[in-house]
PDB file of C-alpha atoms and ligand atoms in Angstrom:
ATOM      1  CA  UNK A   1       0.007  -0.017  -0.468  1.00 50.00           C
ATOM      2  CA  UNK A   2       1.054   3.597  -0.759  1.00 55.00           C
ATOM      3  CA  UNK A   3       1.534   6.075   2.259  1.00 58.00           C
ATOM      4  CA  UNK A   4      -0.959   8.543   2.068  1.00 52.00           C
ATOM      5  CA  UNK A   5       0.276  10.533   4.601  1.00 61.00           C
ATOM      6  CA  UNK A   6       3.799  10.551   1.883  1.00 89.00           C
ATOM      7  CA  UNK A   7       4.664  14.273   0.515  1.00 93.00           C
ATOM      8  CA  UNK A   8       4.553  14.290  -3.296  1.00 96.00           C
ATOM      9  CA  UNK A   9       7.346  17.091  -4.624  1.00 97.00           C
ATOM     10  CA  UNK A  10       7.534  18.572  -7.406  1.00 97.00           C
ATOM     11  CA  UNK A  11      10.896  20.435  -9.229  1.00 97.00           C
ATOM     12  CA  UNK A  12       9.577  23.131 -11.905  1.00 96.00           C
ATOM     13  CA  UNK A  13      11.629  25.377 -13.898  1.00 96.00           C
ATOM     14  CA  UNK A  14      11.609  29.012 -12.164  1.00 92.00           C
ATOM     15  CA  UNK A  15      10.387  31.912 -14.547  1.00 90.00           C
ATOM     16  CA  UNK A  16       7.200  31.676 -17.116  1.00 92.00           C
ATOM     17  CA  UNK A  17       7.628  27.737 -17.027  1.00 94.00           C
ATOM     18  CA  UNK A  18       6.637  27.278 -13.452  1.00 92.00           C
ATOM     19  CA  UNK A  19       4.114  30.042 -14.178  1.00 91.00           C
ATOM     20  CA  UNK A  20       2.267  28.170 -16.933  1.00 94.00           C
ATOM     21  CA  UNK A  21       2.484  24.547 -14.422  1.00 95.00           C
ATOM     22  CA  UNK A  22       1.368  25.634 -11.344  1.00 93.00           C
ATOM     23  CA  UNK A  23      -1.976  26.871 -13.875  1.00 93.00           C
ATOM     24  CA  UNK A  24      -2.308  23.616 -14.640  1.00 95.00           C
ATOM     25  CA  UNK A  25      -1.699  21.250 -11.891  1.00 95.00           C
ATOM     26  CA  UNK A  26      -4.404  24.419  -9.782  1.00 93.00           C
ATOM     27  CA  UNK A  27      -6.837  22.924 -12.915  1.00 94.00           C
ATOM     28  CA  UNK A  28      -6.269  19.677 -11.572  1.00 94.00           C
ATOM     29  CA  UNK A  29      -6.237  20.751  -8.059  1.00 91.00           C
ATOM     30  CA  UNK A  30      -3.362  21.008  -6.814  1.00 91.00           C
ATOM     31  CA  UNK A  31      -2.927  24.559  -6.217  1.00 84.00           C
ATOM     32  CA  UNK A  32       0.079  26.225  -4.567  1.00 79.00           C
ATOM     33  CA  UNK A  33      -1.480  30.155  -3.759  1.00 77.00           C
ATOM     34  CA  UNK A  34       1.028  30.918  -1.967  1.00 75.00           C
ATOM     35  CA  UNK A  35       4.152  30.325  -4.634  1.00 74.00           C
ATOM     36  CA  UNK A  36       2.076  33.198  -6.932  1.00 72.00           C
ATOM     37  CA  UNK A  37       2.927  35.904  -4.376  1.00 73.00           C
ATOM     38  CA  UNK A  38       5.415  37.427  -7.047  1.00 72.00           C
ATOM     39  CA  UNK A  39       7.824  39.751  -4.666  1.00 77.00           C
ATOM     40  CA  UNK A  40       8.366  35.787  -2.267  1.00 76.00           C
ATOM     41  CA  UNK A  41      11.989  34.820  -2.344  1.00 78.00           C
ATOM     42  CA  UNK A  42      11.313  32.017  -1.041  1.00 80.00           C
ATOM     43  CA  UNK A  43      12.660  29.136  -2.934  1.00 80.00           C
ATOM     44  CA  UNK A  44       9.785  25.802  -1.386  1.00 87.00           C
ATOM     45  CA  UNK A  45       6.966  26.021  -0.740  1.00 89.00           C
ATOM     46  CA  UNK A  46       4.932  23.124   1.283  1.00 90.00           C
ATOM     47  CA  UNK A  47       1.016  22.465   0.589  1.00 89.00           C
ATOM     48  CA  UNK A  48      -0.314  20.322   4.296  1.00 88.00           C
ATOM     49  CA  UNK A  49      -3.982  20.280   2.268  1.00 88.00           C
ATOM     50  CA  UNK A  50      -2.863  18.407  -0.735  1.00 89.00           C
ATOM     51  CA  UNK A  51      -0.019  17.133   1.168  1.00 92.00           C
ATOM     52  CA  UNK A  52       2.523  18.416  -2.599  1.00 94.00           C
ATOM     53  CA  UNK A  53       5.621  20.447  -1.844  1.00 94.00           C
ATOM     54  CA  UNK A  54       7.504  22.860  -4.565  1.00 94.00           C
ATOM     55  CA  UNK A  55      10.384  24.135  -5.259  1.00 93.00           C
ATOM     56  CA  UNK A  56      12.572  26.296  -7.707  1.00 93.00           C
ATOM     57  CA  UNK A  57      14.884  25.124 -10.174  1.00 95.00           C
ATOM     58  CA  UNK A  58      17.211  26.518 -12.862  1.00 96.00           C
ATOM     59  CA  UNK A  59      15.895  24.246 -15.896  1.00 97.00           C
ATOM     60  CA  UNK A  60      19.787  21.836 -16.379  1.00 97.00           C
ATOM     61  CA  UNK A  61      19.247  21.701 -12.201  1.00 98.00           C
ATOM     62  CA  UNK A  62      15.882  19.739 -12.550  1.00 98.00           C
ATOM     63  CA  UNK A  63      16.512  16.342 -14.513  1.00 98.00           C
ATOM     64  CA  UNK A  64      19.922  16.288 -11.296  1.00 98.00           C
ATOM     65  CA  UNK A  65      17.053  16.953  -8.189  1.00 98.00           C
ATOM     66  CA  UNK A  66      14.479  14.121 -10.450  1.00 98.00           C
ATOM     67  CA  UNK A  67      17.047  11.952 -10.230  1.00 98.00           C
ATOM     68  CA  UNK A  68      18.657  11.892  -7.553  1.00 98.00           C
ATOM     69  CA  UNK A  69      14.831  11.619  -5.998  1.00 97.00           C
ATOM     70  CA  UNK A  70      14.482  14.575  -3.665  1.00 96.00           C
ATOM     71  CA  UNK A  71      11.760  15.735  -5.926  1.00 98.00           C
ATOM     72  CA  UNK A  72       9.176  12.858  -7.240  1.00 98.00           C
ATOM     73  CA  UNK A  73       7.816  14.994  -9.904  1.00 98.00           C
ATOM     74  CA  UNK A  74      10.035  17.295 -12.559  1.00 98.00           C
ATOM     75  CA  UNK A  75       8.590  20.089 -15.037  1.00 98.00           C
ATOM     76  CA  UNK A  76      11.018  21.341 -17.256  1.00 98.00           C
ATOM     77  CA  UNK A  77      12.367  21.553 -21.744  1.00 98.00           C
ATOM     78  CA  UNK A  78      12.843  18.417 -24.110  1.00 98.00           C
ATOM     79  CA  UNK A  79      15.631  20.267 -24.558  1.00 98.00           C
ATOM     80  CA  UNK A  80      17.619  20.036 -21.277  1.00 98.00           C
ATOM     81  CA  UNK A  81      16.161  17.184 -21.182  1.00 98.00           C
ATOM     82  CA  UNK A  82      17.818  15.574 -23.431  1.00 98.00           C
ATOM     83  CA  UNK A  83      21.127  17.347 -23.232  1.00 98.00           C
ATOM     84  CA  UNK A  84      21.611  16.600 -19.126  1.00 98.00           C
ATOM     85  CA  UNK A  85      21.023  12.582 -20.289  1.00 98.00           C
ATOM     86  CA  UNK A  86      19.529  11.817 -16.397  1.00 98.00           C
ATOM     87  CA  UNK A  87      18.346   8.409 -15.553  1.00 98.00           C
ATOM     88  CA  UNK A  88      14.607  10.122 -15.698  1.00 98.00           C
ATOM     89  CA  UNK A  89      11.173   8.602 -16.929  1.00 98.00           C
ATOM     90  CA  UNK A  90      10.273  10.606 -19.192  1.00 98.00           C
ATOM     91  CA  UNK A  91       6.312  10.703 -19.298  1.00 98.00           C
ATOM     92  CA  UNK A  92       3.737  13.705 -19.923  1.00 98.00           C
ATOM     93  CA  UNK A  93       4.378  16.313 -23.135  1.00 98.00           C
ATOM     94  CA  UNK A  94       2.450  19.230 -21.276  1.00 97.00           C
ATOM     95  CA  UNK A  95       2.501  21.360 -24.264  1.00 97.00           C
ATOM     96  CA  UNK A  96       3.681  23.873 -22.882  1.00 96.00           C
ATOM     97  CA  UNK A  97       6.642  26.533 -24.174  1.00 95.00           C
ATOM     98  CA  UNK A  98       6.471  25.424 -27.894  1.00 96.00           C
ATOM     99  CA  UNK A  99       9.248  25.152 -29.896  1.00 98.00           C
ATOM    100  CA  UNK A 100      12.419  23.800 -32.435  1.00 98.00           C
ATOM    101  CA  UNK A 101      15.916  22.927 -32.035  1.00 98.00           C
ATOM    102  CA  UNK A 102      17.534  23.408 -35.543  1.00 98.00           C
ATOM    103  CA  UNK A 103      20.396  23.935 -36.910  1.00 98.00           C
ATOM    104  CA  UNK A 104      21.238  27.756 -37.922  1.00 98.00           C
ATOM    105  CA  UNK A 105      23.464  30.189 -39.792  1.00 98.00           C
ATOM    106  CA  UNK A 106      23.936  32.187 -42.923  1.00 98.00           C
ATOM    107  CA  UNK A 107      22.397  31.186 -46.074  1.00 97.00           C
ATOM    108  CA  UNK A 108      26.199  29.555 -47.908  1.00 96.00           C
ATOM    109  CA  UNK A 109      26.087  27.792 -44.998  1.00 97.00           C
ATOM    110  CA  UNK A 110      24.293  25.915 -46.592  1.00 96.00           C
ATOM    111  CA  UNK A 111      26.799  24.549 -48.556  1.00 95.00           C
ATOM    112  CA  UNK A 112      29.028  23.582 -45.978  1.00 95.00           C
ATOM    113  CA  UNK A 113      26.163  21.179 -44.343  1.00 95.00           C
ATOM    114  CA  UNK A 114      24.765  19.345 -47.953  1.00 93.00           C
ATOM    115  CA  UNK A 115      29.028  18.241 -48.601  1.00 92.00           C
ATOM    116  CA  UNK A 116      29.576  17.149 -45.057  1.00 90.00           C
ATOM    117  CA  UNK A 117      32.759  19.585 -44.912  1.00 90.00           C
ATOM    118  CA  UNK A 118      34.230  19.684 -40.785  1.00 93.00           C
ATOM    119  CA  UNK A 119      33.134  22.850 -39.601  1.00 97.00           C
ATOM    120  CA  UNK A 120      32.505  24.901 -36.681  1.00 98.00           C
ATOM    121  CA  UNK A 121      28.868  24.031 -34.537  1.00 98.00           C
ATOM    122  CA  UNK A 122      27.998  26.865 -31.627  1.00 98.00           C
ATOM    123  CA  UNK A 123      25.722  25.652 -29.633  1.00 98.00           C
ATOM    124  CA  UNK A 124      24.531  26.087 -25.680  1.00 98.00           C
ATOM    125  CA  UNK A 125      23.515  22.328 -25.918  1.00 98.00           C
ATOM    126  CA  UNK A 126      26.909  19.924 -27.103  1.00 98.00           C
ATOM    127  CA  UNK A 127      25.373  16.571 -26.275  1.00 98.00           C
ATOM    128  CA  UNK A 128      22.366  17.439 -28.778  1.00 98.00           C
ATOM    129  CA  UNK A 129      24.843  19.242 -31.722  1.00 98.00           C
ATOM    130  CA  UNK A 130      27.152  15.821 -31.444  1.00 98.00           C
ATOM    131  CA  UNK A 131      24.334  13.287 -31.306  1.00 98.00           C
ATOM    132  CA  UNK A 132      22.667  14.867 -34.233  1.00 98.00           C
ATOM    133  CA  UNK A 133      25.516  15.547 -36.569  1.00 97.00           C
ATOM    134  CA  UNK A 134      27.260  12.230 -35.304  1.00 97.00           C
ATOM    135  CA  UNK A 135      24.886   9.915 -34.726  1.00 97.00           C
ATOM    136  CA  UNK A 136      22.056  11.548 -36.898  1.00 96.00           C
ATOM    137  CA  UNK A 137      24.418  12.425 -39.418  1.00 95.00           C
ATOM    138  CA  UNK A 138      27.438  10.737 -39.157  1.00 94.00           C
ATOM    139  CA  UNK A 139      28.738  14.005 -39.926  1.00 94.00           C
ATOM    140  CA  UNK A 140      32.542  15.137 -38.423  1.00 95.00           C
ATOM    141  CA  UNK A 141      32.263  18.184 -36.590  1.00 97.00           C
ATOM    142  CA  UNK A 142      33.787  20.707 -34.413  1.00 98.00           C
ATOM    143  CA  UNK A 143      31.317  21.247 -31.938  1.00 98.00           C
ATOM    144  CA  UNK A 144      32.430  25.272 -29.223  1.00 98.00           C
ATOM    145  CA  UNK A 145      29.958  25.202 -26.180  1.00 98.00           C
ATOM    146  CA  UNK A 146      28.291  29.134 -25.464  1.00 98.00           C
ATOM    147  CA  UNK A 147      26.600  29.450 -22.422  1.00 97.00           C
ATOM    148  CA  UNK A 148      23.829  32.307 -24.546  1.00 94.00           C
ATOM    149  CA  UNK A 149      23.350  34.880 -27.620  1.00 96.00           C
ATOM    150  CA  UNK A 150      25.277  31.960 -29.633  1.00 97.00           C
ATOM    151  CA  UNK A 151      23.611  33.882 -32.897  1.00 97.00           C
ATOM    152  CA  UNK A 152      27.131  35.762 -32.158  1.00 97.00           C
ATOM    153  CA  UNK A 153      28.986  32.678 -33.682  1.00 97.00           C
ATOM    154  CA  UNK A 154      28.706  33.019 -37.254  1.00 97.00           C
ATOM    155  CA  UNK A 155      28.499  36.705 -37.021  1.00 96.00           C
ATOM    156  CA  UNK A 156      31.919  37.183 -35.570  1.00 97.00           C
ATOM    157  CA  UNK A 157      33.154  34.332 -36.976  1.00 97.00           C
ATOM    158  CA  UNK A 158      33.365  31.771 -33.834  1.00 98.00           C
ATOM    159  CA  UNK A 159      31.058  29.659 -35.855  1.00 98.00           C
ATOM    160  CA  UNK A 160      30.076  28.399 -39.445  1.00 98.00           C
ATOM    161  CA  UNK A 161      26.812  27.357 -38.309  1.00 98.00           C
ATOM    162  CA  UNK A 162      24.258  26.653 -34.352  1.00 98.00           C
ATOM    163  CA  UNK A 163      22.675  24.977 -32.659  1.00 98.00           C
ATOM    164  CA  UNK A 164      20.066  26.503 -31.279  1.00 98.00           C
ATOM    165  CA  UNK A 165      15.928  27.341 -30.412  1.00 98.00           C
ATOM    166  CA  UNK A 166      13.907  29.023 -32.434  1.00 98.00           C
ATOM    167  CA  UNK A 167      10.459  29.873 -30.871  1.00 97.00           C
ATOM    168  CA  UNK A 168       9.064  32.542 -34.078  1.00 97.00           C
ATOM    169  CA  UNK A 169      12.122  33.279 -35.395  1.00 97.00           C
ATOM    170  CA  UNK A 170      12.648  36.924 -34.997  1.00 97.00           C
ATOM    171  CA  UNK A 171      15.874  36.040 -33.012  1.00 96.00           C
ATOM    172  CA  UNK A 172      17.650  34.222 -36.171  1.00 97.00           C
ATOM    173  CA  UNK A 173      16.285  36.976 -38.582  1.00 97.00           C
ATOM    174  CA  UNK A 174      17.608  40.145 -37.026  1.00 96.00           C
ATOM    175  CA  UNK A 175      20.935  38.835 -36.817  1.00 96.00           C
ATOM    176  CA  UNK A 176      20.587  37.639 -41.282  1.00 96.00           C
ATOM    177  CA  UNK A 177      20.183  34.018 -39.915  1.00 98.00           C
ATOM    178  CA  UNK A 178      17.717  31.187 -40.856  1.00 98.00           C
ATOM    179  CA  UNK A 179      16.876  27.775 -39.968  1.00 98.00           C
ATOM    180  CA  UNK A 180      18.758  25.707 -42.399  1.00 98.00           C
ATOM    181  CA  UNK A 181      17.679  21.927 -40.188  1.00 98.00           C
ATOM    182  CA  UNK A 182      15.128  20.907 -38.327  1.00 98.00           C
ATOM    183  CA  UNK A 183      16.729  18.745 -35.208  1.00 98.00           C
ATOM    184  CA  UNK A 184      13.800  18.432 -33.084  1.00 98.00           C
ATOM    185  CA  UNK A 185      10.007  19.972 -32.265  1.00 98.00           C
ATOM    186  CA  UNK A 186      10.766  20.801 -28.140  1.00 98.00           C
ATOM    187  CA  UNK A 187       7.869  21.546 -25.347  1.00 98.00           C
ATOM    188  CA  UNK A 188       7.271  20.982 -21.661  1.00 98.00           C
ATOM    189  CA  UNK A 189       8.204  17.210 -20.049  1.00 98.00           C
ATOM    190  CA  UNK A 190       7.206  16.131 -16.727  1.00 98.00           C
ATOM    191  CA  UNK A 191       9.392  13.896 -15.550  1.00 98.00           C
ATOM    192  CA  UNK A 192       9.275  11.610 -12.897  1.00 98.00           C
ATOM    193  CA  UNK A 193      12.119   9.818 -10.769  1.00 98.00           C
ATOM    194  CA  UNK A 194      12.143   6.543 -11.209  1.00 98.00           C
ATOM    195  CA  UNK A 195      11.818   4.672  -7.409  1.00 97.00           C
ATOM    196  CA  UNK A 196       9.065   7.573  -6.654  1.00 97.00           C
ATOM    197  CA  UNK A 197       7.213   5.188  -9.505  1.00 97.00           C
ATOM    198  CA  UNK A 198       7.518   2.812  -8.425  1.00 97.00           C
ATOM    199  CA  UNK A 199       6.427   3.431  -4.552  1.00 96.00           C
ATOM    200  CA  UNK A 200       4.027   6.623  -5.555  1.00 96.00           C
ATOM    201  CA  UNK A 201       2.571   5.172  -8.236  1.00 96.00           C
ATOM    202  CA  UNK A 202      -0.932   5.064  -7.497  1.00 96.00           C
ATOM    203  CA  UNK A 203      -0.320   8.820  -7.011  1.00 96.00           C
ATOM    204  CA  UNK A 204       1.712  10.103 -10.000  1.00 97.00           C
ATOM    205  CA  UNK A 205      -0.265   7.852 -12.142  1.00 97.00           C
ATOM    206  CA  UNK A 206      -3.877   9.326 -10.973  1.00 97.00           C
ATOM    207  CA  UNK A 207      -2.216  13.241 -11.445  1.00 97.00           C
ATOM    208  CA  UNK A 208      -0.227  12.745 -15.013  1.00 98.00           C
ATOM    209  CA  UNK A 209      -4.071  10.815 -16.898  1.00 98.00           C
ATOM    210  CA  UNK A 210      -5.609  13.845 -14.999  1.00 97.00           C
ATOM    211  CA  UNK A 211      -3.634  16.374 -16.636  1.00 98.00           C
ATOM    212  CA  UNK A 212      -3.321  14.521 -20.200  1.00 97.00           C
ATOM    213  CA  UNK A 213      -7.306  14.326 -19.596  1.00 97.00           C
ATOM    214  CA  UNK A 214      -6.904  18.593 -19.414  1.00 96.00           C
ATOM    215  CA  UNK A 215      -4.820  19.313 -22.130  1.00 96.00           C
ATOM    216  CA  UNK A 216      -5.847  17.034 -25.000  1.00 94.00           C
ATOM    217  CA  UNK A 217      -9.384  18.886 -24.339  1.00 93.00           C
ATOM    218  CA  UNK A 218      -7.192  22.466 -24.158  1.00 86.00           C
ATOM    219  CA  UNK A 219      -6.280  21.071 -27.644  1.00 83.00           C
ATOM    220  CA  UNK A 220      -8.823  19.876 -29.221  1.00 77.00           C
ATOM    221  CA  UNK A 221     -10.335  23.524 -28.196  1.00 67.00           C
TER     222      UNK A 221
HETATM  223  C1  PRP B 301      16.404  31.762 -27.128  1.00 81.59           C
HETATM  224  C2  PRP B 301      17.350  31.079 -27.794  1.00 81.59           C
HETATM  225  C3  PRP B 301      17.192  32.288 -29.294  1.00 81.59           C
HETATM  226  C4  PRP B 301      16.107  32.607 -29.194  1.00 81.59           C
HETATM  227  C5  PRP B 301      15.037  32.493 -29.905  1.00 81.59           C
HETATM  228  O1  PRP B 301      17.649  32.256 -26.346  1.00 81.59           O
HETATM  229  O2  PRP B 301      18.821  30.347 -27.874  1.00 81.59           O
HETATM  230  O3  PRP B 301      18.628  32.958 -29.056  1.00 81.59           O
HETATM  231  O4  PRP B 301      15.621  32.778 -27.486  1.00 81.59           O
HETATM  232  O5  PRP B 301      13.749  32.662 -29.720  1.00 81.59           O
HETATM  233  P1  PRP B 301      13.039  33.575 -31.402  1.00 81.59           P
HETATM  234  O6  PRP B 301      13.072  32.374 -32.528  1.00 81.59           O
HETATM  235  O7  PRP B 301      11.750  33.813 -30.572  1.00 81.59           O
HETATM  236  O8  PRP B 301      13.208  34.830 -31.420  1.00 81.59           O
HETATM  237  P2  PRP B 301      17.340  33.375 -24.908  1.00 81.59           P
HETATM  238  O9  PRP B 301      15.975  33.860 -25.166  1.00 81.59           O
HETATM  239  O10 PRP B 301      16.694  32.065 -23.444  1.00 81.59           O
HETATM  240  O11 PRP B 301      18.779  33.925 -24.537  1.00 81.59           O
HETATM  241  P3  PRP B 301      19.736  33.113 -25.103  1.00 81.59           P
HETATM  242  O12 PRP B 301      20.329  33.674 -25.978  1.00 81.59           O
HETATM  243  O13 PRP B 301      20.775  33.518 -23.570  1.00 81.59           O
HETATM  244  O14 PRP B 301      20.419  31.763 -24.401  1.00 81.59           O
END
């Protein structure tokens, strides 16, 4: 039997994604009013009534908290989940923050990609970039890790192309770059600790099932 007194702990990605996730959770009965106070600097919030705990973390740390079991459940982007390669179960697509992981660059870089040249690829996502070029395209490339504003890479001549997230495409347009190849679609996902999945199975299954119904209903609107 599951212990109903046990808390279910969520690690959420700080910022807009946490706000959207909390709105979804509230609709399936898991509210956390205290978290709505935008001026609060608190990081952990407890709802005694629903026996839930929430904490806010930086995106790349969410899969870490979940793998180590300090959070039963995490919500973060598919990009982060792929990049961090943590041992967690991905159980649900929340269909929030939809965007794409792409190879981008100036139009003339298209030829370098077609001819499988030894190019330089700048990215905040070296694991995803390496996997795409080495395992899917069988192209040897030089990967350079950057920490943001990756579009600078081809502009200042550090790299031939970049692997980055494209949402509206305006950052690319404003910098004279374009999408050259699409790697995969992205959105926020729910991940679960492997032990929690067994020990708190009933609660987690119920939650995932109500969320799935809600998301499907909202999509069908
Ligand atoms: C992300 C991404 C692109 C931009 C894409 O950057 O890395 O730069 O958003 O969005 P768009 O297609 O709507 O223009 P973010 O703002 O997270 O900052 P970063 O460049 O410092 O990573």
